[in-house]
PDB file of C-alpha atoms in Angstrom:
ATOM      1  CA  MET A   1      64.880 -44.927 109.281  1.00 40.00           C
ATOM      2  CA  SER A   2      61.880 -46.963 108.471  1.00 41.00           C
ATOM      3  CA  SER A   3      60.918 -50.052 110.585  1.00 43.00           C
ATOM      4  CA  ALA A   4      59.788 -51.967 107.763  1.00 47.00           C
ATOM      5  CA  SER A   5      60.410 -55.704 107.739  1.00 66.00           C
ATOM      6  CA  GLN A   6      63.514 -55.708 105.910  1.00 93.00           C
ATOM      7  CA  ASN A   7      66.593 -56.305 107.912  1.00 98.00           C
ATOM      8  CA  GLN A   8      70.090 -54.130 107.518  1.00 98.00           C
ATOM      9  CA  ALA A   9      73.189 -54.425 109.715  1.00 99.00           C
ATOM     10  CA  ALA A  10      76.478 -52.904 110.374  1.00 99.00           C
ATOM     11  CA  TRP A  11      78.839 -55.401 109.052  1.00 99.00           C
ATOM     12  CA  LEU A  12      82.456 -56.332 110.148  1.00 99.00           C
ATOM     13  CA  THR A  13      83.228 -57.707 106.887  1.00 98.00           C
ATOM     14  CA  ALA A  14      86.578 -59.425 107.729  1.00 98.00           C
ATOM     15  CA  VAL A  15      89.157 -59.380 110.396  1.00 98.00           C
ATOM     16  CA  LYS A  16      90.329 -56.137 111.318  1.00 98.00           C
ATOM     17  CA  ALA A  17      88.103 -54.769 108.529  1.00 98.00           C
ATOM     18  CA  TYR A  18      87.741 -51.013 108.681  1.00 98.00           C
ATOM     19  CA  PRO A  19      85.079 -49.323 108.500  1.00 99.00           C
ATOM     20  CA  LEU A  20      82.092 -51.247 109.387  1.00 99.00           C
ATOM     21  CA  GLU A  21      79.613 -51.661 106.017  1.00 99.00           C
ATOM     22  CA  VAL A  22      76.032 -50.860 106.612  1.00 98.00           C
ATOM     23  CA  GLY A  23      74.150 -53.496 104.181  1.00 98.00           C
ATOM     24  CA  PRO A  24      71.415 -55.944 103.966  1.00 98.00           C
ATOM     25  CA  ALA A  25      70.936 -58.788 106.383  1.00 98.00           C
ATOM     26  CA  PRO A  26      68.883 -61.790 106.463  1.00 98.00           C
ATOM     27  CA  MET A  27      65.301 -61.223 108.102  1.00 98.00           C
ATOM     28  CA  PRO A  28      65.379 -63.475 111.164  1.00 98.00           C
ATOM     29  CA  THR A  29      62.667 -65.988 112.215  1.00 96.00           C
ATOM     30  CA  PRO A  30      62.761 -66.928 115.932  1.00 98.00           C
ATOM     31  CA  GLU A  31      63.245 -70.383 116.847  1.00 98.00           C
ATOM     32  CA  GLY A  32      61.994 -72.185 119.917  1.00 98.00           C
ATOM     33  CA  THR A  33      61.858 -69.550 122.922  1.00 98.00           C
ATOM     34  CA  ASP A  34      64.006 -66.919 120.862  1.00 98.00           C
ATOM     35  CA  VAL A  35      62.524 -63.488 120.380  1.00 99.00           C
ATOM     36  CA  VAL A  36      63.079 -61.013 117.582  1.00 99.00           C
ATOM     37  CA  ILE A  37      63.482 -57.487 118.644  1.00 99.00           C
ATOM     38  CA  LEU A  38      63.232 -54.403 116.423  1.00 99.00           C
ATOM     39  CA  VAL A  39      66.424 -52.414 117.870  1.00 99.00           C
ATOM     40  CA  HIS A  40      65.687 -48.696 118.850  1.00 99.00           C
ATOM     41  CA  SER A  41      68.643 -48.234 120.808  1.00 99.00           C
ATOM     42  CA  ALA A  42      72.096 -50.007 121.015  1.00 99.00           C
ATOM     43  CA  ALA A  43      74.960 -49.331 123.368  1.00 98.00           C
ATOM     44  CA  ILE A  44      78.642 -49.463 122.565  1.00 98.00           C
ATOM     45  CA  ASN A  45      80.955 -51.402 124.859  1.00 94.00           C
ATOM     46  CA  PRO A  46      85.030 -51.292 125.007  1.00 92.00           C
ATOM     47  CA  ALA A  47      84.977 -54.837 123.522  1.00 92.00           C
ATOM     48  CA  ASP A  48      83.492 -53.741 120.255  1.00 96.00           C
ATOM     49  CA  PRO A  49      86.264 -51.410 118.939  1.00 97.00           C
ATOM     50  CA  ALA A  50      88.870 -53.925 120.590  1.00 94.00           C
ATOM     51  CA  VAL A  51      87.436 -56.841 118.489  1.00 95.00           C
ATOM     52  CA  GLN A  52      87.724 -54.903 115.492  1.00 97.00           C
ATOM     53  CA  ARG A  53      91.202 -53.421 116.103  1.00 96.00           C
ATOM     54  CA  LEU A  54      92.852 -56.441 117.249  1.00 94.00           C
ATOM     55  CA  GLY A  55      90.703 -59.227 115.370  1.00 95.00           C
ATOM     56  CA  ILE A  56      89.911 -61.417 118.569  1.00 92.00           C
ATOM     57  CA  VAL A  57      86.864 -63.356 119.579  1.00 90.00           C
ATOM     58  CA  VAL A  58      85.399 -63.869 116.312  1.00 95.00           C
ATOM     59  CA  GLU A  59      86.197 -67.012 114.590  1.00 94.00           C
ATOM     60  CA  ALA A  60      87.595 -66.703 110.980  1.00 95.00           C
ATOM     61  CA  ASP A  61      84.784 -68.547 109.372  1.00 97.00           C
ATOM     62  CA  LYS A  62      82.022 -66.414 111.234  1.00 97.00           C
ATOM     63  CA  TYR A  63      82.750 -63.240 108.902  1.00 98.00           C
ATOM     64  CA  PRO A  64      81.082 -61.185 107.839  1.00 98.00           C
ATOM     65  CA  TYR A  65      79.885 -60.595 111.656  1.00 98.00           C
ATOM     66  CA  VAL A  66      77.497 -58.410 113.608  1.00 99.00           C
ATOM     67  CA  LEU A  67      78.647 -56.879 116.860  1.00 98.00           C
ATOM     68  CA  GLY A  68      76.989 -55.440 119.536  1.00 98.00           C
ATOM     69  CA  THR A  69      75.735 -56.828 122.958  1.00 96.00           C
ATOM     70  CA  ASP A  70      73.615 -54.236 124.478  1.00 97.00           C
ATOM     71  CA  VAL A  71      70.040 -53.519 122.992  1.00 99.00           C
ATOM     72  CA  ALA A  72      66.677 -52.177 123.547  1.00 99.00           C
ATOM     73  CA  GLY A  73      63.470 -52.263 121.607  1.00 99.00           C
ATOM     74  CA  ILE A  74      60.303 -53.788 120.677  1.00 99.00           C
ATOM     75  CA  VAL A  75      59.363 -57.464 120.427  1.00 99.00           C
ATOM     76  CA  HIS A  76      58.965 -57.925 116.669  1.00 98.00           C
ATOM     77  CA  SER A  77      57.933 -61.476 116.773  1.00 98.00           C
ATOM     78  CA  VAL A  78      58.558 -64.701 119.101  1.00 99.00           C
ATOM     79  CA  GLY A  79      59.412 -68.240 118.476  1.00 98.00           C
ATOM     80  CA  PRO A  80      56.853 -71.324 118.853  1.00 98.00           C
ATOM     81  CA  ASP A  81      57.787 -72.070 122.452  1.00 98.00           C
ATOM     82  CA  GLN A  82      57.807 -68.618 123.739  1.00 98.00           C
ATOM     83  CA  THR A  83      55.171 -67.505 126.468  1.00 97.00           C
ATOM     84  CA  ARG A  84      56.787 -65.093 128.463  1.00 97.00           C
ATOM     85  CA  PHE A  85      57.307 -62.254 125.804  1.00 98.00           C
ATOM     86  CA  LYS A  86      54.730 -60.954 123.376  1.00 98.00           C
ATOM     87  CA  THR A  87      54.632 -58.925 120.153  1.00 98.00           C
ATOM     88  CA  GLY A  88      54.894 -54.909 120.906  1.00 98.00           C
ATOM     89  CA  GLU A  89      56.788 -55.234 124.271  1.00 99.00           C
ATOM     90  CA  ARG A  90      59.333 -52.911 125.320  1.00 99.00           C
ATOM     91  CA  VAL A  91      62.315 -55.038 126.335  1.00 99.00           C
ATOM     92  CA  VAL A  92      66.283 -55.045 126.525  1.00 99.00           C
ATOM     93  CA  ALA A  93      68.425 -57.675 125.811  1.00 98.00           C
ATOM     94  CA  LEU A  94      72.020 -58.980 125.901  1.00 97.00           C
ATOM     95  CA  GLY A  95      73.340 -59.758 122.389  1.00 97.00           C
ATOM     96  CA  LEU A  96      74.780 -63.277 122.196  1.00 95.00           C
ATOM     97  CA  ALA A  97      76.291 -63.597 118.564  1.00 96.00           C
ATOM     98  CA  SER A  98      79.834 -64.384 120.321  1.00 92.00           C
ATOM     99  CA  LEU A  99      77.935 -67.274 122.514  1.00 92.00           C
ATOM    100  CA  HIS A 100      75.806 -68.757 119.685  1.00 94.00           C
ATOM    101  CA  LYS A 101      78.328 -67.935 116.942  1.00 95.00           C
ATOM    102  CA  ASP A 102      75.848 -66.379 114.625  1.00 97.00           C
ATOM    103  CA  SER A 103      75.334 -62.796 113.679  1.00 98.00           C
ATOM    104  CA  LYS A 104      71.650 -62.992 113.634  1.00 98.00           C
ATOM    105  CA  TYR A 105      72.087 -62.457 117.645  1.00 98.00           C
ATOM    106  CA  GLY A 106      74.510 -59.256 117.088  1.00 98.00           C
ATOM    107  CA  GLY A 107      72.908 -55.975 118.230  1.00 98.00           C
ATOM    108  CA  PHE A 108      74.067 -53.563 115.394  1.00 99.00           C
ATOM    109  CA  GLN A 109      71.207 -54.401 112.963  1.00 99.00           C
ATOM    110  CA  LEU A 110      67.604 -53.377 112.562  1.00 99.00           C
ATOM    111  CA  TYR A 111      66.185 -56.832 113.860  1.00 99.00           C
ATOM    112  CA  SER A 112      68.112 -58.812 116.181  1.00 99.00           C
ATOM    113  CA  VAL A 113      67.406 -62.272 117.775  1.00 99.00           C
ATOM    114  CA  ALA A 114      67.184 -62.217 121.449  1.00 98.00           C
ATOM    115  CA  ASP A 115      67.973 -65.545 123.659  1.00 96.00           C
ATOM    116  CA  ALA A 116      65.150 -65.231 126.215  1.00 96.00           C
ATOM    117  CA  LYS A 117      67.387 -66.294 129.080  1.00 94.00           C
ATOM    118  CA  ALA A 118      68.816 -62.692 128.665  1.00 96.00           C
ATOM    119  CA  LEU A 119      65.874 -60.508 128.070  1.00 98.00           C
ATOM    120  CA  VAL A 120      63.623 -58.615 130.253  1.00 98.00           C
ATOM    121  CA  LYS A 121      60.658 -56.197 129.677  1.00 99.00           C
ATOM    122  CA  ILE A 122      61.145 -52.512 130.911  1.00 98.00           C
ATOM    123  CA  PRO A 123      58.621 -50.274 132.260  1.00 98.00           C
ATOM    124  CA  ASP A 124      57.467 -47.190 130.529  1.00 97.00           C
ATOM    125  CA  HIS A 125      59.380 -44.563 132.512  1.00 98.00           C
ATOM    126  CA  VAL A 126      62.705 -46.320 131.323  1.00 98.00           C
ATOM    127  CA  SER A 127      63.573 -45.194 127.921  1.00 98.00           C
ATOM    128  CA  PHE A 128      65.324 -47.382 125.232  1.00 99.00           C
ATOM    129  CA  ASN A 129      68.286 -45.336 125.471  1.00 99.00           C
ATOM    130  CA  GLU A 130      68.736 -45.642 129.052  1.00 98.00           C
ATOM    131  CA  GLY A 131      67.851 -49.432 128.955  1.00 98.00           C
ATOM    132  CA  CYS A 132      70.352 -50.329 126.551  1.00 98.00           C
ATOM    133  CA  VAL A 133      73.232 -49.381 128.934  1.00 97.00           C
ATOM    134  CA  LEU A 134      72.469 -52.182 131.236  1.00 95.00           C
ATOM    135  CA  PRO A 135      72.685 -55.858 129.905  1.00 95.00           C
ATOM    136  CA  LEU A 136      76.371 -56.392 129.380  1.00 92.00           C
ATOM    137  CA  GLY A 137      77.550 -54.667 132.583  1.00 88.00           C
ATOM    138  CA  LEU A 138      74.787 -56.261 134.809  1.00 90.00           C
ATOM    139  CA  CYS A 139      75.484 -59.862 133.611  1.00 87.00           C
ATOM    140  CA  THR A 140      79.137 -59.385 134.333  1.00 83.00           C
ATOM    141  CA  ALA A 141      78.966 -57.695 137.489  1.00 82.00           C
ATOM    142  CA  ALA A 142      76.068 -60.362 138.668  1.00 83.00           C
ATOM    143  CA  TYR A 143      78.024 -63.323 137.886  1.00 80.00           C
ATOM    144  CA  SER A 144      80.975 -61.829 139.448  1.00 76.00           C
ATOM    145  CA  LEU A 145      79.298 -61.234 142.715  1.00 77.00           C
ATOM    146  CA  PHE A 146      77.002 -63.960 143.124  1.00 79.00           C
ATOM    147  CA  GLU A 147      78.247 -67.124 141.294  1.00 74.00           C
ATOM    148  CA  LYS A 148      80.321 -68.164 144.267  1.00 65.00           C
ATOM    149  CA  ARG A 149      77.543 -67.372 146.495  1.00 63.00           C
ATOM    150  CA  SER A 150      74.301 -69.185 147.680  1.00 61.00           C
ATOM    151  CA  THR A 151      72.200 -66.022 147.684  1.00 63.00           C
ATOM    152  CA  TYR A 152      71.057 -63.784 145.056  1.00 61.00           C
ATOM    153  CA  PRO A 153      69.313 -60.306 145.018  1.00 64.00           C
ATOM    154  CA  SER A 154      65.907 -60.562 146.260  1.00 61.00           C
ATOM    155  CA  ARG A 155      62.514 -58.611 145.740  1.00 52.00           C
ATOM    156  CA  VAL A 156      62.299 -58.938 149.651  1.00 50.00           C
ATOM    157  CA  GLU A 157      63.470 -55.892 151.484  1.00 59.00           C
ATOM    158  CA  THR A 158      66.421 -56.935 153.546  1.00 56.00           C
ATOM    159  CA  SER A 159      68.082 -55.254 156.528  1.00 54.00           C
ATOM    160  CA  PRO A 160      72.057 -54.055 156.401  1.00 53.00           C
ATOM    161  CA  THR A 161      74.472 -56.686 157.263  1.00 51.00           C
ATOM    162  CA  GLY A 162      76.995 -54.436 158.100  1.00 51.00           C
ATOM    163  CA  LYS A 163      79.320 -56.018 155.871  1.00 53.00           C
ATOM    164  CA  VAL A 164      81.368 -53.787 153.256  1.00 52.00           C
ATOM    165  CA  LEU A 165      81.639 -54.804 149.454  1.00 55.00           C
ATOM    166  CA  LEU A 166      84.809 -53.094 148.039  1.00 54.00           C
ATOM    167  CA  VAL A 167      84.261 -52.281 144.120  1.00 57.00           C
ATOM    168  CA  TRP A 168      87.649 -51.280 142.356  1.00 55.00           C
ATOM    169  CA  GLY A 169      87.181 -49.298 139.303  1.00 50.00           C
ATOM    170  CA  GLY A 170      83.308 -49.061 139.331  1.00 51.00           C
ATOM    171  CA  ALA A 171      80.193 -48.990 141.452  1.00 38.00           C
ATOM    172  CA  SER A 172      77.513 -51.160 142.398  1.00 36.00           C
ATOM    173  CA  SER A 173      74.316 -50.916 144.496  1.00 36.00           C
ATOM    174  CA  LEU A 174      73.577 -54.019 146.517  1.00 38.00           C
ATOM    175  CA  ARG A 175      70.917 -53.961 149.378  1.00 41.00           C
ATOM    176  CA  GLY A 176      72.305 -55.393 152.499  1.00 46.00           C
ATOM    177  CA  TYR A 177      75.758 -54.323 151.717  1.00 55.00           C
ATOM    178  CA  THR A 178      77.628 -51.086 152.493  1.00 63.00           C
ATOM    179  CA  VAL A 179      79.393 -50.254 149.015  1.00 68.00           C
ATOM    180  CA  ALA A 180      82.919 -48.633 148.981  1.00 68.00           C
ATOM    181  CA  ALA A 181      84.226 -47.804 145.601  1.00 71.00           C
ATOM    182  CA  THR A 182      87.036 -46.305 143.463  1.00 73.00           C
ATOM    183  CA  SER A 183      87.143 -44.443 140.487  1.00 73.00           C
ATOM    184  CA  SER A 184      88.577 -40.949 139.066  1.00 78.00           C
ATOM    185  CA  THR A 185      87.268 -38.099 140.902  1.00 81.00           C
ATOM    186  CA  LYS A 186      84.963 -36.766 137.997  1.00 77.00           C
ATOM    187  CA  ASN A 187      82.841 -40.087 138.789  1.00 77.00           C
ATOM    188  CA  PHE A 188      82.397 -39.492 142.316  1.00 75.00           C
ATOM    189  CA  GLY A 189      78.830 -38.209 141.907  1.00 74.00           C
ATOM    190  CA  LEU A 190      78.049 -40.994 139.858  1.00 71.00           C
ATOM    191  CA  LEU A 191      79.066 -43.497 142.202  1.00 69.00           C
ATOM    192  CA  ARG A 192      77.301 -41.730 145.081  1.00 72.00           C
ATOM    193  CA  GLU A 193      73.958 -41.633 143.071  1.00 71.00           C
ATOM    194  CA  ILE A 194      73.874 -45.230 142.636  1.00 66.00           C
ATOM    195  CA  GLY A 195      74.505 -46.362 146.180  1.00 65.00           C
ATOM    196  CA  ALA A 196      78.178 -45.952 147.181  1.00 70.00           C
ATOM    197  CA  GLU A 197      78.907 -44.545 150.779  1.00 70.00           C
ATOM    198  CA  TYR A 198      82.617 -44.338 150.481  1.00 71.00           C
ATOM    199  CA  VAL A 199      84.353 -43.380 147.223  1.00 75.00           C
ATOM    200  CA  PHE A 200      88.084 -43.179 146.726  1.00 76.00           C
ATOM    201  CA  ASP A 201      90.485 -41.743 144.101  1.00 77.00           C
ATOM    202  CA  TYR A 202      92.211 -44.511 142.639  1.00 75.00           C
ATOM    203  CA  ASN A 203      94.809 -42.451 141.058  1.00 82.00           C
ATOM    204  CA  LYS A 204      95.698 -40.844 144.411  1.00 81.00           C
ATOM    205  CA  ASP A 205      99.049 -42.061 146.061  1.00 81.00           C
ATOM    206  CA  GLY A 206      98.136 -44.041 149.289  1.00 74.00           C
ATOM    207  CA  VAL A 207      94.543 -44.921 148.254  1.00 70.00           C
ATOM    208  CA  VAL A 208      94.936 -48.296 149.599  1.00 66.00           C
ATOM    209  CA  ASP A 209      95.886 -46.666 153.106  1.00 69.00           C
ATOM    210  CA  ASP A 210      92.646 -44.630 152.727  1.00 69.00           C
ATOM    211  CA  ILE A 211      90.549 -47.539 152.091  1.00 65.00           C
ATOM    212  CA  GLY A 212      91.863 -49.429 155.112  1.00 61.00           C
ATOM    213  CA  ALA A 213      91.353 -46.309 157.549  1.00 57.00           C
ATOM    214  CA  PRO A 214      89.411 -47.405 160.469  1.00 35.00           C
ATOM    215  CA  LEU A 215      86.428 -45.496 160.505  1.00 35.00           C
ATOM    216  CA  GLN A 216      85.637 -45.852 156.948  1.00 44.00           C
ATOM    217  CA  CYS A 217      86.234 -49.336 156.216  1.00 43.00           C
ATOM    218  CA  ALA A 218      87.213 -51.396 159.510  1.00 41.00           C
ATOM    219  CA  VAL A 219      84.793 -54.158 158.443  1.00 47.00           C
ATOM    220  CA  ILE A 220      86.784 -55.178 155.526  1.00 45.00           C
ATOM    221  CA  ALA A 221      89.218 -56.457 157.906  1.00 43.00           C
ATOM    222  CA  GLY A 222      86.874 -59.012 159.438  1.00 44.00           C
ATOM    223  CA  GLN A 223      85.748 -60.220 155.811  1.00 48.00           C
ATOM    224  CA  LEU A 224      89.435 -61.574 155.208  1.00 46.00           C
ATOM    225  CA  GLU A 225      88.981 -64.781 157.076  1.00 50.00           C
ATOM    226  CA  GLY A 226      87.689 -67.774 155.306  1.00 49.00           C
ATOM    227  CA  ARG A 227      87.224 -68.407 151.342  1.00 52.00           C
ATOM    228  CA  LYS A 228      88.484 -65.515 149.201  1.00 60.00           C
ATOM    229  CA  HIS A 229      87.713 -65.066 145.545  1.00 59.00           C
ATOM    230  CA  VAL A 230      88.527 -62.506 142.738  1.00 65.00           C
ATOM    231  CA  GLY A 231      86.138 -62.255 139.600  1.00 62.00           C
ATOM    232  CA  THR A 232      88.366 -60.672 136.795  1.00 66.00           C
ATOM    233  CA  VAL A 233      87.148 -59.692 133.112  1.00 66.00           C
ATOM    234  CA  ARG A 234      90.637 -60.231 131.780  1.00 63.00           C
ATOM    235  CA  PRO A 235      90.081 -62.362 128.647  1.00 60.00           C
ATOM    236  CA  PRO A 236      90.852 -65.938 128.479  1.00 55.00           C
ATOM    237  CA  GLY A 237      94.171 -66.618 126.294  1.00 56.00           C
ATOM    238  CA  PHE A 238      95.841 -63.346 128.084  1.00 62.00           C
ATOM    239  CA  PRO A 239      98.761 -64.069 129.999  1.00 65.00           C
ATOM    240  CA  PRO A 240      97.676 -64.986 133.629  1.00 65.00           C
ATOM    241  CA  LEU A 241      98.043 -62.420 136.450  1.00 66.00           C
ATOM    242  CA  LYS A 242     101.072 -63.285 138.712  1.00 69.00           C
ATOM    243  CA  ASP A 243     101.818 -62.983 142.389  1.00 70.00           C
ATOM    244  CA  TRP A 244      98.217 -63.417 143.786  1.00 67.00           C
ATOM    245  CA  PRO A 245      98.484 -63.728 147.521  1.00 67.00           C
ATOM    246  CA  GLU A 246      98.180 -67.326 148.753  1.00 70.00           C
ATOM    247  CA  GLY A 247      94.719 -68.842 149.268  1.00 68.00           C
ATOM    248  CA  ILE A 248      92.820 -66.071 146.814  1.00 66.00           C
ATOM    249  CA  GLU A 249      90.975 -68.169 144.032  1.00 67.00           C
ATOM    250  CA  VAL A 250      91.015 -66.349 140.769  1.00 67.00           C
ATOM    251  CA  SER A 251      88.364 -66.829 137.995  1.00 64.00           C
ATOM    252  CA  HIS A 252      87.571 -65.435 134.663  1.00 63.00           C
ATOM    253  CA  CYS A 253      84.056 -63.581 134.752  1.00 65.00           C
ATOM    254  CA  ALA A 254      82.259 -62.866 131.194  1.00 66.00           C
ATOM    255  CA  SER A 255      78.788 -61.746 130.855  1.00 70.00           C
ATOM    256  CA  THR A 256      77.890 -64.903 129.084  1.00 75.00           C
ATOM    257  CA  HIS A 257      78.795 -67.159 131.804  1.00 73.00           C
ATOM    258  CA  ILE A 258      75.616 -66.006 133.646  1.00 75.00           C
ATOM    259  CA  LEU A 259      73.325 -68.071 131.248  1.00 78.00           C
ATOM    260  CA  HIS A 260      75.133 -71.174 132.335  1.00 76.00           C
ATOM    261  CA  SER A 261      74.519 -70.437 135.830  1.00 83.00           C
ATOM    262  CA  GLU A 262      71.683 -70.260 138.424  1.00 86.00           C
ATOM    263  CA  VAL A 263      72.499 -66.599 138.546  1.00 86.00           C
ATOM    264  CA  GLY A 264      71.020 -66.121 135.024  1.00 89.00           C
ATOM    265  CA  PRO A 265      67.573 -67.002 136.024  1.00 90.00           C
ATOM    266  CA  ALA A 266      67.542 -65.424 139.402  1.00 89.00           C
ATOM    267  CA  ILE A 267      68.497 -61.812 137.779  1.00 91.00           C
ATOM    268  CA  TRP A 268      67.034 -61.975 134.246  1.00 94.00           C
ATOM    269  CA  GLY A 269      63.792 -64.000 135.328  1.00 93.00           C
ATOM    270  CA  ALA A 270      63.103 -63.338 138.863  1.00 92.00           C
ATOM    271  CA  TRP A 271      64.622 -60.180 140.100  1.00 93.00           C
ATOM    272  CA  LEU A 272      65.169 -57.543 137.139  1.00 95.00           C
ATOM    273  CA  GLU A 273      61.760 -56.660 135.760  1.00 97.00           C
ATOM    274  CA  GLY A 274      60.662 -55.704 139.226  1.00 96.00           C
ATOM    275  CA  ALA A 275      63.507 -54.093 140.175  1.00 94.00           C
ATOM    276  CA  LEU A 276      63.432 -51.628 137.127  1.00 96.00           C
ATOM    277  CA  GLU A 277      59.760 -51.005 137.653  1.00 96.00           C
ATOM    278  CA  ASP A 278      60.462 -49.835 141.231  1.00 94.00           C
ATOM    279  CA  GLY A 279      63.781 -48.268 140.766  1.00 91.00           C
ATOM    280  CA  THR A 280      65.802 -50.608 142.960  1.00 88.00           C
ATOM    281  CA  MET A 281      67.856 -51.194 139.687  1.00 90.00           C
ATOM    282  CA  LEU A 282      69.101 -47.988 137.800  1.00 90.00           C
ATOM    283  CA  CYS A 283      69.856 -47.863 134.368  1.00 93.00           C
ATOM    284  CA  ARG A 284      73.693 -46.520 134.922  1.00 89.00           C
ATOM    285  CA  PRO A 285      76.088 -44.881 133.815  1.00 90.00           C
ATOM    286  CA  PRO A 286      74.114 -42.285 131.941  1.00 92.00           C
ATOM    287  CA  TYR A 287      73.958 -42.213 128.350  1.00 97.00           C
ATOM    288  CA  GLU A 288      75.174 -40.197 125.677  1.00 98.00           C
ATOM    289  CA  VAL A 289      73.496 -40.370 122.017  1.00 98.00           C
ATOM    290  CA  VAL A 290      76.472 -40.373 119.185  1.00 98.00           C
ATOM    291  CA  GLY A 291      74.009 -40.477 116.362  1.00 98.00           C
ATOM    292  CA  GLN A 292      71.190 -42.184 114.664  1.00 98.00           C
ATOM    293  CA  GLY A 293      71.185 -44.874 112.135  1.00 98.00           C
ATOM    294  CA  LEU A 294      73.563 -47.837 111.600  1.00 99.00           C
ATOM    295  CA  GLU A 295      75.989 -45.638 109.633  1.00 98.00           C
ATOM    296  CA  GLU A 296      76.837 -43.911 113.039  1.00 99.00           C
ATOM    297  CA  VAL A 297      77.869 -47.019 114.642  1.00 99.00           C
ATOM    298  CA  GLN A 298      81.474 -47.069 113.463  1.00 99.00           C
ATOM    299  CA  LYS A 299      81.603 -43.309 114.781  1.00 99.00           C
ATOM    300  CA  ALA A 300      80.466 -44.277 118.340  1.00 98.00           C
ATOM    301  CA  MET A 301      82.975 -47.259 118.127  1.00 98.00           C
ATOM    302  CA  ASP A 302      85.818 -44.786 117.199  1.00 98.00           C
ATOM    303  CA  ILE A 303      85.123 -42.743 120.013  1.00 98.00           C
ATOM    304  CA  MET A 304      84.825 -45.492 122.558  1.00 96.00           C
ATOM    305  CA  GLY A 305      88.072 -46.709 121.348  1.00 95.00           C
ATOM    306  CA  LYS A 306      89.659 -43.344 122.522  1.00 95.00           C
ATOM    307  CA  GLY A 307      88.388 -43.929 126.014  1.00 90.00           C
ATOM    308  CA  VAL A 308      85.208 -43.406 127.837  1.00 90.00           C
ATOM    309  CA  SER A 309      84.554 -42.997 131.384  1.00 85.00           C
ATOM    310  CA  GLY A 310      81.532 -42.239 133.314  1.00 85.00           C
ATOM    311  CA  LYS A 311      78.890 -42.629 130.680  1.00 92.00           C
ATOM    312  CA  LYS A 312      77.832 -45.182 127.838  1.00 95.00           C
ATOM    313  CA  LEU A 313      77.692 -44.227 124.094  1.00 98.00           C
ATOM    314  CA  VAL A 314      74.434 -45.049 122.433  1.00 99.00           C
ATOM    315  CA  VAL A 315      73.264 -45.229 118.886  1.00 99.00           C
ATOM    316  CA  GLU A 316      69.670 -44.815 118.192  1.00 99.00           C
ATOM    317  CA  ILE A 317      69.248 -47.633 115.619  1.00 98.00           C
ATOM    318  CA  VAL A 318      65.586 -46.882 114.690  1.00 93.00           C
ATOM    319  CA  HIS A 319      64.337 -43.411 115.293  1.00 78.00           C
TER     320      HIS A 319
END
């Protein structure tokens, strides 16, 4: 597909409209510190088919609408107040159409506007397909892990603390922590690759007892005193989760929350670029290319809607 300065998008034309319609879109002009990206690769997230199927998140007056939150590409132009990014640089960004309530920030288009607060340069050894799997998952996890803390990831090497972090239904690699994670057995290799020392099958009867085995997760017991906080991605408006043990604080964590927090600049500004360069931060899960061009976005969303595990679906928008 041509990368000429003429925009096109995969439009969600109305509430629950199917399929997406590929058509012309306004060519964006960056304002302030915003950056316009020529999108090379976009990843699909479970929220994309959910928004289409259920008619949630997008306000009625915002249709037609452009979905897409994970993108990678090349800086096409920058706003008059932007000093950090330059035309031609390779970047990944979190698409923020839902936050700004404006489709120009959606990822499923040739030229997408990126908020500089959720934008980072990527090194040459990270491909666009690899990079685009990162933003939404990174933001959600970082906010969940660090919003209630006073410390953030650092470029300074740290020693192990002896503490254990349990990640249920996923994995994370955090310097200073021993990571225990749960997943289906087919994803054990992926979790160990990205730093989990202990991996448990969440489909197994008695998995909670396995996690609590003295030789495997003894330190967890020592962390149960003091403040306890659970971050959940359960969307606002859904019935609240009930029967939480007394003394546990529960809060909703969304990727966009990081932009209103000190966690955002700590991750996107101070840490991420260097971590990608030296391999501290890996672009995981692995990607699978579904197709090329905006016309393939609906196909990728359909596959995602049926359930995908241990990988992220990617469409090469410009190829």
